[in-house]
Structure formats: C-alpha cells, structure tokens
Coordinates of C-alpha atoms and ligand atoms in Angstrom, one line a residue:
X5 CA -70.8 -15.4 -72.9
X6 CA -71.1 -19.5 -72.6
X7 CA -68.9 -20.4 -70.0
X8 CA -69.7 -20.9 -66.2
X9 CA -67.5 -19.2 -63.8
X10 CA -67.5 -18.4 -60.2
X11 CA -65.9 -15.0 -59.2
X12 CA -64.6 -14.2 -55.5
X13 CA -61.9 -11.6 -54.7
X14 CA -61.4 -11.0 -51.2
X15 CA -58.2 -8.5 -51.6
X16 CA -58.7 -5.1 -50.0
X17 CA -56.9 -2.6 -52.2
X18 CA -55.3 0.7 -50.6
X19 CA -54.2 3.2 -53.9
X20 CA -53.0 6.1 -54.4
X21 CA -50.1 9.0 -52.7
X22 CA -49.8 8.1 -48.9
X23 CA -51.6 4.7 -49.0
X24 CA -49.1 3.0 -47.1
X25 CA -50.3 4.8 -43.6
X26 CA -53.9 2.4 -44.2
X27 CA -51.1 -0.1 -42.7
X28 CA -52.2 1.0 -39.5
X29 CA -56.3 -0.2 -40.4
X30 CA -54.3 -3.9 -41.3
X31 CA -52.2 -4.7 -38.8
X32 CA -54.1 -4.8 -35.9
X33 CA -55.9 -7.3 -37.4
X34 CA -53.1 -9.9 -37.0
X35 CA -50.8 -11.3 -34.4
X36 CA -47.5 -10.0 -33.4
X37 CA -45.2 -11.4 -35.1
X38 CA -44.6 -10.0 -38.8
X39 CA -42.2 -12.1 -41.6
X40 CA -41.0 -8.9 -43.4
X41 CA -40.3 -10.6 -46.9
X42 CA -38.3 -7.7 -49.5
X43 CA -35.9 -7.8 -52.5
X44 CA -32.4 -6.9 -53.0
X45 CA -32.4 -3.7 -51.2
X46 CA -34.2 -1.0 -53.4
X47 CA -36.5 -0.8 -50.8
X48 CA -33.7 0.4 -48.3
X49 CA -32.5 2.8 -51.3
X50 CA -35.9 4.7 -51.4
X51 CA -37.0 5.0 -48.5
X52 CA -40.3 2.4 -48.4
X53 CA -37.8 0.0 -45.9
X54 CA -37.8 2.8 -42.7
X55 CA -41.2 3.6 -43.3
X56 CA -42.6 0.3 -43.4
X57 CA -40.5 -0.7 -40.2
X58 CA -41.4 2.7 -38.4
X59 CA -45.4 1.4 -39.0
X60 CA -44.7 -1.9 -37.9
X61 CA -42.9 -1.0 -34.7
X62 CA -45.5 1.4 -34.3
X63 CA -48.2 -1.1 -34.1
X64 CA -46.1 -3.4 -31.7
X65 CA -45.3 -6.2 -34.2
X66 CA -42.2 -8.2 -33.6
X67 CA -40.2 -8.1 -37.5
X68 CA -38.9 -11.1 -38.5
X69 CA -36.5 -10.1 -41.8
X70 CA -36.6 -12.5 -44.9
X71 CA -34.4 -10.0 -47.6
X72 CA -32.7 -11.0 -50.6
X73 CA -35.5 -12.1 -52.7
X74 CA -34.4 -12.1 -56.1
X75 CA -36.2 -11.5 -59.3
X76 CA -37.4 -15.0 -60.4
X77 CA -37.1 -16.5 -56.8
X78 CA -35.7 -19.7 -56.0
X79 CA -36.7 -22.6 -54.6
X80 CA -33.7 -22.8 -52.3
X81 CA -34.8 -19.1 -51.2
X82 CA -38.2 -20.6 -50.5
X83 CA -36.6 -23.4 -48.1
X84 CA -34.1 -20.4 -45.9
X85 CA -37.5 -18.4 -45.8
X86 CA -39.5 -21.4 -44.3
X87 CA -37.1 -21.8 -41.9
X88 CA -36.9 -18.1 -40.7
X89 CA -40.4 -17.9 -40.8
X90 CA -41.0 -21.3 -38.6
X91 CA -38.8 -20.3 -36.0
X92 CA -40.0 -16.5 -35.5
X93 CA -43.8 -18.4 -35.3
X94 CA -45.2 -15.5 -37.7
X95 CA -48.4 -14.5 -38.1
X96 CA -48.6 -12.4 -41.0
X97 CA -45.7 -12.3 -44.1
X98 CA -45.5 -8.7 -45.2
X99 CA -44.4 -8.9 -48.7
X100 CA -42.9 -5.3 -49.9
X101 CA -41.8 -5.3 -53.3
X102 CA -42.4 -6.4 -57.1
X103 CA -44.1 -9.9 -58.3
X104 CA -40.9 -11.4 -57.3
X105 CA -41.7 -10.7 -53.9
X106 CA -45.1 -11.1 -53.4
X107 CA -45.1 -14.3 -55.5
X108 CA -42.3 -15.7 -52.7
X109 CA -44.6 -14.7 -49.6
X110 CA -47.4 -16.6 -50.9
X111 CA -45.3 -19.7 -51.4
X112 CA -44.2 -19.0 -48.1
X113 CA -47.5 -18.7 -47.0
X114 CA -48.4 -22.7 -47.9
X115 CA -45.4 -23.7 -47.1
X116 CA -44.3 -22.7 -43.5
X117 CA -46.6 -25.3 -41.6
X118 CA -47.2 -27.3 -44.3
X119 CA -44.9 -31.4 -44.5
X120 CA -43.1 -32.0 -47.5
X121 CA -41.3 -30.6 -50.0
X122 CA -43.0 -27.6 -51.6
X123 CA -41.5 -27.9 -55.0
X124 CA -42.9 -31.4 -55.1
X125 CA -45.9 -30.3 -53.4
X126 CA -47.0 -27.1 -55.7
X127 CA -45.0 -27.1 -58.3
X128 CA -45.0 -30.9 -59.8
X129 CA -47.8 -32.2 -58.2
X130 CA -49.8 -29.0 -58.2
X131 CA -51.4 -29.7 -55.0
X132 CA -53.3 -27.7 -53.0
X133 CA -51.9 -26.5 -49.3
X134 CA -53.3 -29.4 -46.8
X135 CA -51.9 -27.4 -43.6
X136 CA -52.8 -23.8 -42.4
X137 CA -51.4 -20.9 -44.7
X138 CA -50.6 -18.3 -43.0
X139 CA -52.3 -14.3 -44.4
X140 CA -50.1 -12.3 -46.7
X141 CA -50.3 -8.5 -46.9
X142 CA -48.7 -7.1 -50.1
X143 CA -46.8 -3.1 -50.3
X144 CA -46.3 -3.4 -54.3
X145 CA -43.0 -1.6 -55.5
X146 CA -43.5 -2.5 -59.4
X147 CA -46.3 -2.9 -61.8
X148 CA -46.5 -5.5 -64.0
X149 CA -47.8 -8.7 -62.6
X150 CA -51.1 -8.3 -60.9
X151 CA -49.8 -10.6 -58.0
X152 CA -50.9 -8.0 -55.5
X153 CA -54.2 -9.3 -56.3
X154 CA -54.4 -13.0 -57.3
X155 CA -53.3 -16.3 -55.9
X156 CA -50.1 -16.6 -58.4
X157 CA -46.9 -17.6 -57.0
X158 CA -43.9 -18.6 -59.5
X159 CA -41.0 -20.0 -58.5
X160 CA -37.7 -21.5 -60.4
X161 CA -36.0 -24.8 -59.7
X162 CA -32.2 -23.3 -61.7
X163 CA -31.1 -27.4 -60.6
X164 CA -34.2 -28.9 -63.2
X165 CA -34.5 -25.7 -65.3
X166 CA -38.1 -25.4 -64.6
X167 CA -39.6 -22.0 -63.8
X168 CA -43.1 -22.9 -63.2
X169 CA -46.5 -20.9 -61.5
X170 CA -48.8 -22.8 -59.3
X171 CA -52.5 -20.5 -59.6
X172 CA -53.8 -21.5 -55.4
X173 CA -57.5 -22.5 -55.8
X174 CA -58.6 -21.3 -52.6
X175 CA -59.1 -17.4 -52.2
X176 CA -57.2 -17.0 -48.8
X177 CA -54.1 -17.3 -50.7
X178 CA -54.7 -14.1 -52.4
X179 CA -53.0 -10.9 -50.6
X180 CA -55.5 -10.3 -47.8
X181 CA -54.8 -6.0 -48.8
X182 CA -52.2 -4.6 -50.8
X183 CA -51.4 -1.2 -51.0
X184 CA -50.5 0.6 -54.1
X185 CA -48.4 4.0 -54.5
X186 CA -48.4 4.7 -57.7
X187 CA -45.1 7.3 -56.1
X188 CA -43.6 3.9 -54.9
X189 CA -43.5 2.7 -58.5
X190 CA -41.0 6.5 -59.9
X191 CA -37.6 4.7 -58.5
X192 CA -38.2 1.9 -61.0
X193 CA -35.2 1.5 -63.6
X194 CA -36.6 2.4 -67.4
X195 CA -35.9 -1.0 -68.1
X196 CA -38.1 -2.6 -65.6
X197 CA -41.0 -0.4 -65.9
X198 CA -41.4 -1.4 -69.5
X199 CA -40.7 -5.3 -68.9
X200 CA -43.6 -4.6 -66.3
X201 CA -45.7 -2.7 -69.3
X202 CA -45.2 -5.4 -71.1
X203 CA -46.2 -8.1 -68.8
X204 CA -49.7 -6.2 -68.2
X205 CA -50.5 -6.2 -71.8
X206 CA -49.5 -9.4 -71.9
X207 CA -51.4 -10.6 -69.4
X208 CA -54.6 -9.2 -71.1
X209 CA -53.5 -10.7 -74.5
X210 CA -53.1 -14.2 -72.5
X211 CA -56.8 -13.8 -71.6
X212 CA -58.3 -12.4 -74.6
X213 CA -56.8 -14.9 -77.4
X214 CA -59.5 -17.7 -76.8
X215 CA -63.5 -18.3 -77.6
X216 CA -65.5 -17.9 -80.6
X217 CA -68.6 -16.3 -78.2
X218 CA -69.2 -12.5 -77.2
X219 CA -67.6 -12.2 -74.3
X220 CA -68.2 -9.2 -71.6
X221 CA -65.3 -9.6 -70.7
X222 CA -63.1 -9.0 -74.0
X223 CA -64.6 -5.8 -73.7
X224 CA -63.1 -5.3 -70.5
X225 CA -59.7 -6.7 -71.7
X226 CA -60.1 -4.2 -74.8
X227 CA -60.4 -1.2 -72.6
X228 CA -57.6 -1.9 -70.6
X229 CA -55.2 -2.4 -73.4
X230 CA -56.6 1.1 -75.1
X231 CA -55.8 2.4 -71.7
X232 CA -52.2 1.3 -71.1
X233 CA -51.0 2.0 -74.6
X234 CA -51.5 5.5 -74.0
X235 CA -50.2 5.4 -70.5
X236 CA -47.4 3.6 -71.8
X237 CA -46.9 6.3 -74.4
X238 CA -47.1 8.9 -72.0
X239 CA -44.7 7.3 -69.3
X240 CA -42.1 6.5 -71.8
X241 CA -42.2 9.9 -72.8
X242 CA -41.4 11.0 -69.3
X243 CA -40.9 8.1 -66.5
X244 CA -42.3 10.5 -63.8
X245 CA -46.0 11.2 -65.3
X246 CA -47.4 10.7 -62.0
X247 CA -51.2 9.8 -64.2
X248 CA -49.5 7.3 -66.7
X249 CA -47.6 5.7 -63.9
X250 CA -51.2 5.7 -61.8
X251 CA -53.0 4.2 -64.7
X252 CA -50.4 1.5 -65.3
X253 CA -50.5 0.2 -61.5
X254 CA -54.2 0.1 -61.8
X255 CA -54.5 -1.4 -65.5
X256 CA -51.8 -4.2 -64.0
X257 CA -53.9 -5.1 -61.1
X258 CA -57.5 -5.7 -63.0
X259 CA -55.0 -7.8 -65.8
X260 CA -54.9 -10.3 -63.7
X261 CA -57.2 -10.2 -60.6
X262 CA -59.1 -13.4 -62.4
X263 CA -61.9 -10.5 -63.6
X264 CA -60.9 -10.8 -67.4
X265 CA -60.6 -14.6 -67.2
X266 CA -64.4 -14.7 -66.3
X267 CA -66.3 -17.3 -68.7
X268 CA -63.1 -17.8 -70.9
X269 CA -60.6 -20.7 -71.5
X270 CA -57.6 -18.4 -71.8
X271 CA -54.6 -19.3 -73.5
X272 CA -50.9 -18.4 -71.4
X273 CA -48.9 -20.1 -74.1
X274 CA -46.8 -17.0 -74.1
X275 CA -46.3 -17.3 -70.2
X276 CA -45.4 -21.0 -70.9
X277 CA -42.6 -20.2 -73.5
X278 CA -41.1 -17.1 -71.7
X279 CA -40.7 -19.1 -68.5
X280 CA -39.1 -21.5 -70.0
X281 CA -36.3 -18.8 -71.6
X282 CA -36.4 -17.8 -68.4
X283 CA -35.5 -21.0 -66.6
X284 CA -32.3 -21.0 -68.9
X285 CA -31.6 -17.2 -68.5
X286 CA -32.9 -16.1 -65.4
X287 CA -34.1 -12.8 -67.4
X288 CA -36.5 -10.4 -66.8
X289 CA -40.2 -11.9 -67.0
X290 CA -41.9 -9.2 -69.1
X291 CA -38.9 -8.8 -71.7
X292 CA -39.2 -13.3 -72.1
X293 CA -42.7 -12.5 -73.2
X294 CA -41.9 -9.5 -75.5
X295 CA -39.0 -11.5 -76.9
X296 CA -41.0 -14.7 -78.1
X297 CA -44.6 -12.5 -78.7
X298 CA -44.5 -12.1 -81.9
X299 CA -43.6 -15.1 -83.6
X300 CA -46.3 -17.0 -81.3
X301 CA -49.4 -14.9 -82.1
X302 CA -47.9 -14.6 -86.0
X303 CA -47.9 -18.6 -85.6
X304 CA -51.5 -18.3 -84.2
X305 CA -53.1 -15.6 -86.1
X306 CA -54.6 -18.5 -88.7
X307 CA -56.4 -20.4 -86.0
X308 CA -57.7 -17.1 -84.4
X309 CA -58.5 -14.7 -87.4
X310 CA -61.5 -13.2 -86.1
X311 CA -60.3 -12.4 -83.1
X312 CA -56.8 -11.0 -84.5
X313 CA -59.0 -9.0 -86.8
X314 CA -60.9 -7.4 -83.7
X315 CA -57.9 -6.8 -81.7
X316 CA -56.6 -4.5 -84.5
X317 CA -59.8 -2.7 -85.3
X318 CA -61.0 -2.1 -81.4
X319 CA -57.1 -2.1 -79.6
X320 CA -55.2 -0.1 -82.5
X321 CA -58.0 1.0 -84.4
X322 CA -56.9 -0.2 -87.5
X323 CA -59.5 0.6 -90.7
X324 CA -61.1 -2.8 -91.5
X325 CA -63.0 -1.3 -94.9
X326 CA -62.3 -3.1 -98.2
X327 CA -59.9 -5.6 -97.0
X328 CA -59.7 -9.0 -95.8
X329 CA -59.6 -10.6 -91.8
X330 CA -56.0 -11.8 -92.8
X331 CA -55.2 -8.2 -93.8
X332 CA -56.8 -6.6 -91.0
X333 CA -55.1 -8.9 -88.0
X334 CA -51.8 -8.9 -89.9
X335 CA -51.6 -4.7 -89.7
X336 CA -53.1 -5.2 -85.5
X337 CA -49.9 -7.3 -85.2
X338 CA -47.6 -4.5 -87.2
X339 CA -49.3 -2.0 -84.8
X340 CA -48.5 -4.2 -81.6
X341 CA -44.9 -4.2 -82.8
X342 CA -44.5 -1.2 -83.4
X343 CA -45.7 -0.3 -79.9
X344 CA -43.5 -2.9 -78.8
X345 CA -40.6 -1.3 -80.3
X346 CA -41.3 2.4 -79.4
X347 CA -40.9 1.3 -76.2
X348 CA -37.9 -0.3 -76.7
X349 CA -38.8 -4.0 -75.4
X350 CA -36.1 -7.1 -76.1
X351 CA -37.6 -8.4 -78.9
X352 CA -35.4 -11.6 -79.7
X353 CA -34.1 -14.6 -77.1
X354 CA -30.5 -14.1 -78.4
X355 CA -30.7 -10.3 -76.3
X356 CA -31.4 -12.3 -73.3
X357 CA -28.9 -15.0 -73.2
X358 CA -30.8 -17.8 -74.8
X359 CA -28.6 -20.0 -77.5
X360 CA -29.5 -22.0 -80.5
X361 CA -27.9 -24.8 -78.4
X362 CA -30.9 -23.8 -76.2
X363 CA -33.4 -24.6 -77.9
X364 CA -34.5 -28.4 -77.5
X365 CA -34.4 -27.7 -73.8
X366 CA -36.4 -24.9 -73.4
X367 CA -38.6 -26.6 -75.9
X368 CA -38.7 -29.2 -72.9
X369 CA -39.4 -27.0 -70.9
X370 CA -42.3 -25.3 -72.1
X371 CA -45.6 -26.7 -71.1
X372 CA -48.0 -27.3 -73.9
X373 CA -51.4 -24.8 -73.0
X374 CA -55.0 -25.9 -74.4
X375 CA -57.3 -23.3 -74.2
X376 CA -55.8 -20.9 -76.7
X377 CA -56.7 -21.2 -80.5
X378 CA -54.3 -23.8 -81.3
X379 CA -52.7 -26.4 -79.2
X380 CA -49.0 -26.4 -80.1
X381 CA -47.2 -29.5 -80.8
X382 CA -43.7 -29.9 -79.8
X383 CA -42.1 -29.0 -83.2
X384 CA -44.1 -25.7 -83.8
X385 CA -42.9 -24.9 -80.2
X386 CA -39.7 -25.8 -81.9
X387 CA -40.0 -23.7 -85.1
X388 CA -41.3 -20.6 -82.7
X389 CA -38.5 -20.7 -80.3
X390 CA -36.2 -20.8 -83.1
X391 CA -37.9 -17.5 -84.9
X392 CA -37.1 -15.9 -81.7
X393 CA -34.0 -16.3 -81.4
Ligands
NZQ15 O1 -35.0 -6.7 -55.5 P1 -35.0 -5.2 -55.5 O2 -33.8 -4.6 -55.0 O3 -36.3 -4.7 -54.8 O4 -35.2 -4.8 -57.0 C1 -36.2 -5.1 -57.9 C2 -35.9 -6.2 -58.9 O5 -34.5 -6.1 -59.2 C3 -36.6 -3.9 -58.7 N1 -37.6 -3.1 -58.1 C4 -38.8 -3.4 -57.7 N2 -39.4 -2.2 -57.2 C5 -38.6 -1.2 -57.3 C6 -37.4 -1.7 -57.9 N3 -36.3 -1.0 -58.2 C7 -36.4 0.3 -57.9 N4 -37.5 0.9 -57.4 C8 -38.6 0.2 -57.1 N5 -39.7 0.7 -56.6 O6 -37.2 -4.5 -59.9 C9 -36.6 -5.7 -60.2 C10 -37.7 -6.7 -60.6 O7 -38.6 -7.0 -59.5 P2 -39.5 -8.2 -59.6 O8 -40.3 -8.3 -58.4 O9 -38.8 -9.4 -60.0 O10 -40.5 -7.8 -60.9 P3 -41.9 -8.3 -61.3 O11 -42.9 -7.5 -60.5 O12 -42.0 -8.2 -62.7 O13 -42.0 -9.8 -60.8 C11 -41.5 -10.8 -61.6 C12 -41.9 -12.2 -61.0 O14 -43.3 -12.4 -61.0 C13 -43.7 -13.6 -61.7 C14 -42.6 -13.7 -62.7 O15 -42.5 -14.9 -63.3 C15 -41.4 -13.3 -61.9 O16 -40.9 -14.4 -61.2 N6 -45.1 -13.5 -62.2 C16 -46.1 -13.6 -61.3 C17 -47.4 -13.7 -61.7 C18 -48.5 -13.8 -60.7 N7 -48.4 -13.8 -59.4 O17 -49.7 -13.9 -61.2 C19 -47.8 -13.6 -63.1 C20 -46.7 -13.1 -64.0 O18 -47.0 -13.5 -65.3 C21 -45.3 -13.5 -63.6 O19 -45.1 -14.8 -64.1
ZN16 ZN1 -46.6 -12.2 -66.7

C-alpha cells in the first residue's frame, strides 16, 4: 500500500432485532429539543414512526417534525427544514429513514446556524461548515448508501439540474450512532432493495477501480462484494431472508464508512454520471448507477486490465488458465451483468426517463473524476451516456 491516509470514525453503531431501544443509552446525551427528520410516510406505515416518538417522549424530548423528505432531497426542502429547525432551537436532528434522509439531516446539521446560502456554501463552493453543526443520530430504514456511517450528504438543485454530494471533512458530521434493524429494512419495496444492492456494490467498485499497488484494502473490498453477491442471491430469492437482509445492511455500512478508501485514489466516475441522470430524472440512485455501469467500466477495462482481470478471478471466480487479461476481465464484466440482470436492475437510461435529447446536458452535468484509471474527456462522457441509453 503507498498512499498516506488518516482514518477516524467516531459513529457508534447499534445492529441487529430490537436495536432501536439503545435510543434510550443516546438520548440522554443531548438537549431537549429533538428535529425528527423522516420521509414520505413509510415510517408511519410500519410502525418505526410510534415507536420512535413513544422513546422520544419517553426520554422527555420536545419533537420538532421535519416529514416529507423525498428520495433525492431538494434544496428547497433543505431551506423549509432550516427554518423549522431554527425556530424549535434543536439540539439533536433525528434522521429515521434511507440515504435520502439521513443525507438531508446532515445538511441540516451545517446549515441551521450557519449564514449563507447552503447550496452556494456546500455544494458550489464546497466549503466547509464555519458555524456550529448541530449532532445527528441516524434510525436507517434502507440499505444501500452507507450514509448511516460517513459524512456524505447529497442534495439536488431540479432549478440548475445539478444533483451534487458534498463528502464534510471534519468527523462530527458523521452520524454520532445509528441504529440498524436489519427487520426495519423487510417493508422495503423489491424494487428499492435491489437499487440499494446495487448502490453497495457499487460503492465498493467506486473504491476498488484505482492503483497499480497491493492494497489491504482491495482485499477488504473483495470480500465484501463475495459476500453481498450471495446475500443478494439469497434475498432476491426470498425478500424476507432475515440473514441475507442482515448481511446486506452490514456489507452497505463498511462500503462506505471511508475503511475501503484507506490508501487509495478511488474513482466515483459512476456516482458522477448517475447523478447527473438523476438530476434530469429524479430516479432512483442505485438503478442510475446500474443503468450507465456497464458501458463505463467496458469504456475503462483498457486502462485498468489488471485490475478487471482480478476482479473476475477473486469477485466471480472466473478461471484465468490459458487465456489472456483481456479475456479474463471481459468474462468478470459478463459475470457482473449477469448478476446485474438476475436481479433484475434498470440497465439502460431510456428505463428511467432519460432522452437522447438529454444527453449534452447531462453530459454537462457530470463532473469529470481523476483518480480512476482514466480521466474521461467530455466526448467519451458523450459516447458512454449515449451507450446507455
Ligand atoms: O420516503 P419514504 O416514505 O420513507 O419511502 C422511502 C423512499 O421512497 C422508501 N423506504 C425507505 N425505507 C423504507 C421504505 N419503504 C418501505 N419500508 C422501508 N423500511 O424507499 C425510498 C427510497 O429511500 P431513499 O432514502 O431515497 O433511498 P436511499 O437510501 O437509496 O438514499 C438515496 C439518496 O442517498 C444519496 C443518493 O444520491 C440519494 O439522494 N447517496 C448518499 C450517499 C452518502 N451519504 O454517502 C452516497 C450514495 O452514493 C448516494 O449518492
Ligand atoms: Zn451510491
């Protein structure tokens, strides 16, 4: 491994059946006044809504109700939730939900006492937060996006069709605990808990693509993915394999908790180009990733043989005796679509609304990443855009 890194996560983790009562350990800690930050009501539909509230009240907090976040929040949500937030002085945001949610709470988080227009702020001028932030406890809902566990918040301007992630430096933006039900994750739609599978391998894949060095942490990022393709397997085979849904909560957490990143450039070009389809489409993260996947990496496989070659022999175990890197990589990539399609991912732009029409301004759109194995110019963004459509 060459490359320097430091490593600090300070997020206390609850898992497993019943975890949610360890919000009686975390809320003492904090002042009385809670923002409770959810979605679009599944929370109210399973249940997770009265018990949270029944805790809260328990421990003598004062709720302050910020509902409606959608999936891909908004800017314009961010500015209603600063405001309800300011006025009910919180303490602590309570973010109970998927990415969506827990993204929004930390945005919230550096934006409540903070001058300025956030957008400008975090999002153009990738600033860090100059006033106090305020601590943000996570209940997760959905697996997919590891934000229960990192300093990731995305958010989507619809007005300049930018949907764009602002990574905070400092650890105190990271959830100070989250607590994961694996049980909390069963009420999930089919659809979202493979957009969610998707975004975990993903996330690995993101990580993985870069450096020529041996790397402990490739190892890592190869044991997770040998672990979620079965529990993908499994769970799509039956949606209430308590074990595979376990295993897939826990594989999405260490994808991106920053551990796999250690001593590596990392590429995220994929993240770059399914934001963008999703600032035109507003579509579901994990299925803009799946939809654009394959064209990228076979666009990339050149630049990164070796590695491709590895990721089929250790992730899919493809055979690498008598035949050539190119062959080797080329059958990992079959594999990976295959997987892809078993579990029945979008696997073309078109599916989600994107238009050829489209195409130059999500092209725009798309930031240009450059720690992958090939820095894309604007017209192979162009040409891969247009092969997923
Ligand atoms: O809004 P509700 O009604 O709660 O419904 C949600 C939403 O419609 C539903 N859902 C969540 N838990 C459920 C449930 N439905 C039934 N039962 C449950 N237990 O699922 C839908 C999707 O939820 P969402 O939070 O949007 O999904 P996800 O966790 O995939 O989050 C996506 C957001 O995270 C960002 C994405 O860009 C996107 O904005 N990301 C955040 C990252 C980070 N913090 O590091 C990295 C990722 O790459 C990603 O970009
Ligand atoms: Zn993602």
């Amino acid at each position: 491994m060459n490359g320097n890194f430091t490593y600090c996560n300070p997020t206390k983790l609850y898992f497993g059946r019943g975890a949610i009562e360890n919000l009686n350990i975390e809320l003492p800690k904090y002042g009385k006044s809670v923002a409770l930050v959810y979605g679009g009501g599944s929370i109210k539909k399973n249940g997770i809504y009265d018990r949270v509230v029944e805790i809260l009240k328990a421990n003598g907090k004062e709720i302050a109700e910020i509902s409606g976040v959608m999936p891909n929040p908004t800017i314009e949500k961010l500015y209603e939730g600063m405001e309800i937030a300011r006025r009910a002085k919180c303490d602590l945001i309570l973010a109970v939900g998927g990415g969506s949610v827990c993204d929004y709470s930390k945005a919230l988080s550096a934006s409540v006492n903070c001058e300025g227009d956030p957008w400008q702020k975090y999002y153009i001028d990738f600033e860090e937060p100059s006033c106090r932030t305020l601590p943000v406890g996570c209940v997760l809902t959905m697996a997919g996006t590891g934000s229960e566990m990192n300093a990731g918040a995305v958010i989507t301007n619809h007005a300049q069709k930018l949907k764009i992630g602002h990574v905070f430096a400092d650890e105190k933006m990271m959830p100070r605990f989250s607590v994961l039900d694996p049980e909390y994750t069963l009420t999930l739609p089919r659809y979202q808990v493979m957009a969610g599978i998707y975004d975990i391998f993903n996330h690995i894949c993101e990580q993985y693509f870069s450096g020529e060095d041996d790397n402990t942490s490739d190892y890592l990022s190869e044991g997770l993915m040998r672990s979620l393709i079965i529990s993908s397997r499994a769970a799509n085979k039956d949606l209430n394999d308590y074990e595979a849904r376990s295993n897939i909560m826990w594989t999405a957490t260490w994808a991106l908790n920053t551990l796999i990143a250690c001593g590596k450039t990392t590429d995220w070009e994929v993240h770059m180009l399914g934001q963008a389809v999703g600032a035109y489409t507003d579509a579901t993260h994990g299925m803009t990733l799946a939809a654009v996947s394959l064209p990228y990496y076979r666009h990339i496989m050149p630049y990164g043989l070796k590695k491709f070659a590895r990721f089929a022999v250790n992730v899919w175990g493809v055979d690498h005796a008598g035949k050539s890197d190119r062959q080797t990589a080329g059958e990992g990539l079959s594999r990976l679509e295959g997987w892809m399609r078993e579990l029945g991912l979008v696997m073309n732009i078109t599916e989600l609304g994107a238009t050829p029409d489209m195409v130059e301004g999500i092209a725009d759109s798309t930031l240009i990443m450059q720690g992958g194995y090939k820095v894309l110019t604007r017209a192979e963004v162009v040409q891969i855009l247009k092969e997923s459509l």
